[in-house]
GROMACS .gro file of C-alpha atoms in nm:
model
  278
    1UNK     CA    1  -5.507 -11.292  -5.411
    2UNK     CA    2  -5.247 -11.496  -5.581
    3UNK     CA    3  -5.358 -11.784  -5.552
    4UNK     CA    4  -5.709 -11.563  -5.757
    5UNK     CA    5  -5.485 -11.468  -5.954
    6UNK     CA    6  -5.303 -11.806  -6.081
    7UNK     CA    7  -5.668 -11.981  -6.104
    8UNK     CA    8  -5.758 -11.699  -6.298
    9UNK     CA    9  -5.488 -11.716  -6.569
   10UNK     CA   10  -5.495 -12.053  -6.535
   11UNK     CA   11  -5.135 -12.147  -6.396
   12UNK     CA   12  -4.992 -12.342  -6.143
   13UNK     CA   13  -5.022 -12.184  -5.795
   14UNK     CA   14  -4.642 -12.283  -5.700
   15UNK     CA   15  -4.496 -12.197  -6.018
   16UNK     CA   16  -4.633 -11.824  -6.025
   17UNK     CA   17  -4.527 -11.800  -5.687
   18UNK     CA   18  -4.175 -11.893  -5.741
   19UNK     CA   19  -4.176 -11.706  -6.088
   20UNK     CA   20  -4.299 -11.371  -5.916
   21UNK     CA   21  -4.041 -11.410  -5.605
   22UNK     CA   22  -3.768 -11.456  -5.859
   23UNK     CA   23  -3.860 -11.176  -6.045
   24UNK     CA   24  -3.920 -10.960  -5.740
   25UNK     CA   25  -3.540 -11.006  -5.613
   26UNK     CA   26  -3.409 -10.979  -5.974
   27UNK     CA   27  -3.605 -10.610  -5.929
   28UNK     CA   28  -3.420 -10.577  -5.623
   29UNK     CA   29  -3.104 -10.608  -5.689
   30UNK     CA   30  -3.171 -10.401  -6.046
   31UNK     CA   31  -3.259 -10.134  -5.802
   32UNK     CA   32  -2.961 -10.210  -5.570
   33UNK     CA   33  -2.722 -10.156  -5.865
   34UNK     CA   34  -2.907  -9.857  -6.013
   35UNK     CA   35  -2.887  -9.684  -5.689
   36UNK     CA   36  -2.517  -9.775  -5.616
   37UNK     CA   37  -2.451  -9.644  -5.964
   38UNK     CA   38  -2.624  -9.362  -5.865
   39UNK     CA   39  -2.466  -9.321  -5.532
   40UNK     CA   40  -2.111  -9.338  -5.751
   41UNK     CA   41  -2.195  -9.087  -5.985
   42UNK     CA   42  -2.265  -8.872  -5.730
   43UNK     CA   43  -1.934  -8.960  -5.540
   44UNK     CA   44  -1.787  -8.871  -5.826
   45UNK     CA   45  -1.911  -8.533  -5.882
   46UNK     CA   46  -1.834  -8.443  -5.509
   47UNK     CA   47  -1.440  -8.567  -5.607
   48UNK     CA   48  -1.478  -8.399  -5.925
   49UNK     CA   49  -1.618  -8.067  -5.772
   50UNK     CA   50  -1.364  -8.110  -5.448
   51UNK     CA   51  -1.084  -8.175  -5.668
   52UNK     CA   52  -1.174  -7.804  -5.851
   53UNK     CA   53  -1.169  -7.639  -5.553
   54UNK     CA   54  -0.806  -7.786  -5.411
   55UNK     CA   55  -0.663  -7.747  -5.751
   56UNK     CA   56  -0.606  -8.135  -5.817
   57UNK     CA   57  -0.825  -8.148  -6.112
   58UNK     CA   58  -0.703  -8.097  -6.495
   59UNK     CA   59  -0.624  -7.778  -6.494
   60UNK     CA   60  -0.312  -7.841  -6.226
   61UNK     CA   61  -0.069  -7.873  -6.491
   62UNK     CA   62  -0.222  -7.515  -6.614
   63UNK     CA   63  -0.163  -7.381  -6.271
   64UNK     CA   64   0.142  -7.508  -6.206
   65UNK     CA   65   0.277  -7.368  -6.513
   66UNK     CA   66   0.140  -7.057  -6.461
   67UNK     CA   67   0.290  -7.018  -6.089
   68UNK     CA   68   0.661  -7.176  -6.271
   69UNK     CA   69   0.573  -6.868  -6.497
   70UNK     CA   70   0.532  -6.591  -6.247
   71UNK     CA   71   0.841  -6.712  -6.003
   72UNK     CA   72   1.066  -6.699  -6.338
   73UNK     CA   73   0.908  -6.338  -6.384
   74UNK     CA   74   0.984  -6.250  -6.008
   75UNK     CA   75   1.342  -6.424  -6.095
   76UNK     CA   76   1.389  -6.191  -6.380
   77UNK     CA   77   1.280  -5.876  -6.209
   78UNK     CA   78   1.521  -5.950  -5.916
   79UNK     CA   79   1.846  -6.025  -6.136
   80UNK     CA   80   1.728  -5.704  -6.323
   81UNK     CA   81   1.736  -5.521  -5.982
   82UNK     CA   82   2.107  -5.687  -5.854
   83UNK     CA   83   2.253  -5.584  -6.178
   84UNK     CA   84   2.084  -5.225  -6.137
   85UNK     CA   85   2.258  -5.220  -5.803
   86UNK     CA   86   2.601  -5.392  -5.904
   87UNK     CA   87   2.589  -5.084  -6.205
   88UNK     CA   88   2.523  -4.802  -5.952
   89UNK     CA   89   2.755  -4.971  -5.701
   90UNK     CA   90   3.022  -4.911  -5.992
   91UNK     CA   91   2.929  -4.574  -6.073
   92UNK     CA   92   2.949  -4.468  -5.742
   93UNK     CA   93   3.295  -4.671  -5.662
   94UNK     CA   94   3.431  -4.471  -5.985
   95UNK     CA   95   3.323  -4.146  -5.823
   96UNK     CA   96   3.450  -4.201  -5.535
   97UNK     CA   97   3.842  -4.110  -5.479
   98UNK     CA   98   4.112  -4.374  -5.368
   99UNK     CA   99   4.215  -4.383  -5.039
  100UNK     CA  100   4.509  -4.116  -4.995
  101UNK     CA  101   4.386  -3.900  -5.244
  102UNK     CA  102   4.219  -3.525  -5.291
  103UNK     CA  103   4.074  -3.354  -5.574
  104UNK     CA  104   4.107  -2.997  -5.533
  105UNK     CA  105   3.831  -2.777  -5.653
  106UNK     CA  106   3.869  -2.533  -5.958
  107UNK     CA  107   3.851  -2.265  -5.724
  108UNK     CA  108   4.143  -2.379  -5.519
  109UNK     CA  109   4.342  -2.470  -5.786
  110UNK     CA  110   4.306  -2.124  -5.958
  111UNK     CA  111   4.420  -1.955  -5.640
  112UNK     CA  112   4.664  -2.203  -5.596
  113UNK     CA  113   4.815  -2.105  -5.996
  114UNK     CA  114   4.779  -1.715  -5.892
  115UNK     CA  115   4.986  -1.765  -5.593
  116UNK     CA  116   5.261  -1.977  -5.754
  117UNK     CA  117   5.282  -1.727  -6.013
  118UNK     CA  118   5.328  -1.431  -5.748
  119UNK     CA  119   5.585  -1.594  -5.576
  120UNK     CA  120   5.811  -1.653  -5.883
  121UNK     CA  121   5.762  -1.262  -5.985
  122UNK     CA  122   5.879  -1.163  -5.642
  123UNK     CA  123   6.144  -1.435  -5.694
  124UNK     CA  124   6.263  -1.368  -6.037
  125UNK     CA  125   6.287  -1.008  -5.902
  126UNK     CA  126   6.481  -1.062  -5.607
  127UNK     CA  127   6.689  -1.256  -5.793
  128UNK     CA  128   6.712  -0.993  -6.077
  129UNK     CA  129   6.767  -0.725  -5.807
  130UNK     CA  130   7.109  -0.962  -5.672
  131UNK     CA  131   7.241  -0.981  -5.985
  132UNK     CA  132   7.192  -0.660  -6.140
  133UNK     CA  133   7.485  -0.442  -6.060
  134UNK     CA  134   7.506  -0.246  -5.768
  135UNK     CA  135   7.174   0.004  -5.810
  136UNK     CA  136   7.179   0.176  -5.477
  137UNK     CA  137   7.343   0.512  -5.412
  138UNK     CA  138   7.631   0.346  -5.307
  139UNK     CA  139   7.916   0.333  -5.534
  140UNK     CA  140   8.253   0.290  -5.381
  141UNK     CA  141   8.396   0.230  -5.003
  142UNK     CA  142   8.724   0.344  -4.865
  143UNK     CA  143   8.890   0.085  -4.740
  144UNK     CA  144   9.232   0.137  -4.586
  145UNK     CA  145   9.423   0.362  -4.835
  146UNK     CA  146   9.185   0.224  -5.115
  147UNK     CA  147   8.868   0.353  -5.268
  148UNK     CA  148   8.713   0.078  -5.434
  149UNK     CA  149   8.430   0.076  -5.657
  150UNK     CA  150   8.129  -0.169  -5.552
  151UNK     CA  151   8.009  -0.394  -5.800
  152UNK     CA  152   7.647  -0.524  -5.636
  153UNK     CA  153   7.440  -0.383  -5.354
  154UNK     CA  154   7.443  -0.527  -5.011
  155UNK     CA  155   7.208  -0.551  -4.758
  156UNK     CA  156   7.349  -0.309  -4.494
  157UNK     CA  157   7.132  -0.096  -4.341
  158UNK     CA  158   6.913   0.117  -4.488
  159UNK     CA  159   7.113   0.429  -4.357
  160UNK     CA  160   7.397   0.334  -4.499
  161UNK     CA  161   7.232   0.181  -4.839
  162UNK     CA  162   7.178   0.578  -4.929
  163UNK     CA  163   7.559   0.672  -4.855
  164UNK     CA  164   7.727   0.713  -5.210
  165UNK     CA  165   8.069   0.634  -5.036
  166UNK     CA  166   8.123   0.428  -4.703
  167UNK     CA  167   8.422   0.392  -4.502
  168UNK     CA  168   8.480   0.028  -4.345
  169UNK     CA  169   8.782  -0.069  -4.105
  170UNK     CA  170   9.023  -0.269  -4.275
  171UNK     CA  171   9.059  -0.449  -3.946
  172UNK     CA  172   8.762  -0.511  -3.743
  173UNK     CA  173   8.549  -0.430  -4.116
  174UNK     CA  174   8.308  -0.184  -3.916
  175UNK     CA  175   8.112   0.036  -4.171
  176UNK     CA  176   8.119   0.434  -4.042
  177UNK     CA  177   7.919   0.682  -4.297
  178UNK     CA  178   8.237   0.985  -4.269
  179UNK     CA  179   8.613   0.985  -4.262
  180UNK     CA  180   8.585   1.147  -3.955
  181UNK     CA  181   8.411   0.832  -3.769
  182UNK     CA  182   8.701   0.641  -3.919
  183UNK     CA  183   8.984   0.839  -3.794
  184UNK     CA  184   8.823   0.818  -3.450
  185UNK     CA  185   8.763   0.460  -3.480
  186UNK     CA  186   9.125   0.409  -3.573
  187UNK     CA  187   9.259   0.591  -3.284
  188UNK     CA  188   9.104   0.384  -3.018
  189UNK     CA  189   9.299   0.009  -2.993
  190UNK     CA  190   9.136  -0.252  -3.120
  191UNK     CA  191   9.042  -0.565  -2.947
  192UNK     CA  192   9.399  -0.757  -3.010
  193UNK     CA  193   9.741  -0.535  -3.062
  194UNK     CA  194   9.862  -0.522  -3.312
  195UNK     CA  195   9.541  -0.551  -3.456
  196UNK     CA  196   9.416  -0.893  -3.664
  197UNK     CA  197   9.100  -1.130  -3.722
  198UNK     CA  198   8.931  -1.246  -3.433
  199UNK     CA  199   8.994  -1.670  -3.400
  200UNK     CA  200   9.282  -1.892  -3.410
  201UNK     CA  201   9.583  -1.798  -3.664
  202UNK     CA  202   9.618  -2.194  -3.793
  203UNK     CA  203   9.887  -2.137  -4.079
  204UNK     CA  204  10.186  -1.881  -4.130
  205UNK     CA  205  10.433  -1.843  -4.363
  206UNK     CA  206  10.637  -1.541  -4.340
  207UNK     CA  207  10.403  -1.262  -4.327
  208UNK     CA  208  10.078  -1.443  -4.479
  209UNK     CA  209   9.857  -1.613  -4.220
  210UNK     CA  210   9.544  -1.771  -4.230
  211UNK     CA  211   9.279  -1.744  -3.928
  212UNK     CA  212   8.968  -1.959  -3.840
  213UNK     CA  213   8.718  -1.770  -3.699
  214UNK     CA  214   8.424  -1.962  -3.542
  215UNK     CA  215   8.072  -1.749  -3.665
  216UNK     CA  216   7.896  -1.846  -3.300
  217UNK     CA  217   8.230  -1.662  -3.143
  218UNK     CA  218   8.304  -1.385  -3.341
  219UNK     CA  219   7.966  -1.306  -3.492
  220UNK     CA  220   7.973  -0.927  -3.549
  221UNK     CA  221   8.290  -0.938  -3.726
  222UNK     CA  222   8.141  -1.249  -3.952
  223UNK     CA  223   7.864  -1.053  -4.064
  224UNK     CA  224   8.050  -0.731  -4.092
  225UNK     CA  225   8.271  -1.000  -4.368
  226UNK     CA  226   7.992  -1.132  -4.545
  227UNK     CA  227   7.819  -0.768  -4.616
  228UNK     CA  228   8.190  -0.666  -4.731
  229UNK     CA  229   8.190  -0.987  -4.948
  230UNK     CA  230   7.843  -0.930  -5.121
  231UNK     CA  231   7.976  -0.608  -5.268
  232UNK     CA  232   8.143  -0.747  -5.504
  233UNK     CA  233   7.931  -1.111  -5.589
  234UNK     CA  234   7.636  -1.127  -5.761
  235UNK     CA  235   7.479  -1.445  -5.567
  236UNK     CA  236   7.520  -1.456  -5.195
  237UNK     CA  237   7.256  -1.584  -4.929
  238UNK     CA  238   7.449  -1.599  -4.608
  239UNK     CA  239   7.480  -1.250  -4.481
  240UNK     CA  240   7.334  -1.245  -4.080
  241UNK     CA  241   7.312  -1.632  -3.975
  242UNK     CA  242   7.694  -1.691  -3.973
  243UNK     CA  243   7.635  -1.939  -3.631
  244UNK     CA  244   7.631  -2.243  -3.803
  245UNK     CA  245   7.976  -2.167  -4.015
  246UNK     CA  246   8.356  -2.136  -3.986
  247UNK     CA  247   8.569  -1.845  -4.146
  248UNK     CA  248   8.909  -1.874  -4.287
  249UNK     CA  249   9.078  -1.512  -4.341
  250UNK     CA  250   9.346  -1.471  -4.518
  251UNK     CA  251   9.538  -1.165  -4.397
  252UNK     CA  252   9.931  -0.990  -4.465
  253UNK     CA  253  10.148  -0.870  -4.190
  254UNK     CA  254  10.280  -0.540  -4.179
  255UNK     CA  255  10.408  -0.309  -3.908
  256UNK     CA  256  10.017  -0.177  -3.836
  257UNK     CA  257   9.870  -0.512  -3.805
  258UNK     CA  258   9.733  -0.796  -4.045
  259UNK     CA  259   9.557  -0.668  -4.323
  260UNK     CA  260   9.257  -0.857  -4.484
  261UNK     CA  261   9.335  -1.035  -4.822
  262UNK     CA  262   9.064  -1.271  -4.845
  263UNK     CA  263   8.873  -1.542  -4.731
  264UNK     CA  264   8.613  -1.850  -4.763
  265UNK     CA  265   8.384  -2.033  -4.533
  266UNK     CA  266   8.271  -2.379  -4.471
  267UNK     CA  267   7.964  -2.543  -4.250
  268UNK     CA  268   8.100  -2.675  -3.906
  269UNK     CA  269   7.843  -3.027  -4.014
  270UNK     CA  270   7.772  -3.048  -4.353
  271UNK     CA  271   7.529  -3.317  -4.425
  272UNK     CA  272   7.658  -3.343  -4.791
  273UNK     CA  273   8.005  -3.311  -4.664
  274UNK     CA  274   8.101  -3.013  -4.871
  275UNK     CA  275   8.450  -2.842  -4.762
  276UNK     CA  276   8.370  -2.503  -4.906
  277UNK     CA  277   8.094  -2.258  -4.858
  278UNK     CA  278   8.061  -1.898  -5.025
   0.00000   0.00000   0.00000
């Protein structure tokens, strides 16, 4: 058929032969580089379409951003939450009381303010009571061949408190409501002869002496001395708990025994190392 062809245009055989061969691989390799081009174009739209569906394409940058935008969202909303925190952290730290300390309530303190102020009324009126003058029914005491009027009320028993004269032994200072009691009491020998303060006598000079007289020794007749004594002062505490003191009693001498003149006490261990006590 070629060779048909060639007489039948006219040309030579070889030459057409060679001229179709040449153009035959030149359409070949046309076809090889149209289909590698084709082959690459579709590489490319498997990369391009892969690449959208890791995230790699253009629109990483986007992406990224938008994730850098979110985390400094999330970073925002979690300092917003620590300082919420830190702020109730503070409130509840200035709430709170310091170690050591208590708050009372209103209610406590109110009753606390009502019972202060009911123990300085009874106070103020015990103290009001001491110092007033004497305003029991008793009003003067014999005491040897003396009747002496009392200046302040003394805690003696109640008994006695509503006497409006008491008699008292100017020796042993025993209390007795009637002259009668006295006499009796007078007539029967006292403890020492002739008769004088219980205790040691530590100083004489002609007929003055002075006696100490321990409290835990000679307790009636310390108490018997301090009732005596707070008839006629105004302030006086020490009255029954005489244990924890020493007496010194002044006394005179005469032919019926030493006769009280006076006296003052002192602590047997002060811890503020006072001398003198009421």
């Amino acid at each position: 058929r070629p060779a048909a062809a060639d007489r039948c245009s006219g040309s030579d055989p070889k030459t057409t032969f060679f001229q179709r061969s040449a153009h035959l691989r030149a359409h070949c390799s046309c076809s090889k580089v149209m289909g590698a081009a084709n082959s690459t174009e579709g590489t490319t739209d498997m990369s391009a379409h892969d690449k959208g569906l890791s995230g790699d394409d253009d629109d990483v940058p986007v992406r990224a951003h938008k994730r850098s935008h979110e985390s400094h969202g999330d970073g925002e909303r979690s300092h917003k939450k620590k300082e919420k925190r830190a702020k109730l952290a503070e409130s509840d730290a200035a709430k709170r009381e310091p170690e050591g300390t208590f708050t009372p309530k209103p209610r406590d303190v109110n009753l606390f303010k009502e019972a202060q102020r009911l123990a300085e009324t009874k106070t103020r009126e015990e103290l009001r009571s001491e110092s007033e003058p004497n305003t029991s029914n008793l009003k003067a005491i014999v005491f040897a061949d003396y009747e002496i009027e009392t200046w302040y009320s003394s805690p003696y028993p109640q008994e006695y408190a509503l006497l409006s004269k008491m008699y008292v032994c100017e020796f042993c200072l025993q209390y007795m409501k009637t002259q009668q009691q006295l006499l009796r009491h007078m007539e029967k020998p006292h403890s020492s002869h002739p008769p004088h303060p219980p205790g040691d006598e530590i100083y004489r000079k002609d007929n003055i002496s002075l006696w100490e007289v321990d409290g835990k020794k000679s307790k009636i007749y310390c108490q018997n001395l301090c009732l005596l004594a707070k008839l006629f002062l105004d302030h006086k505490t020490l009255y029954y708990d005489v244990e924890p003191f020493l007496f010194y009693v002044l006394t005179e001498w005469t032919d019926t025994g030493a006769h009280l003149i006076g006296y003052f006490s002192k602590e047997k261990e002060s811890f503020l190392n006072y001398n003198v006590s009421c």
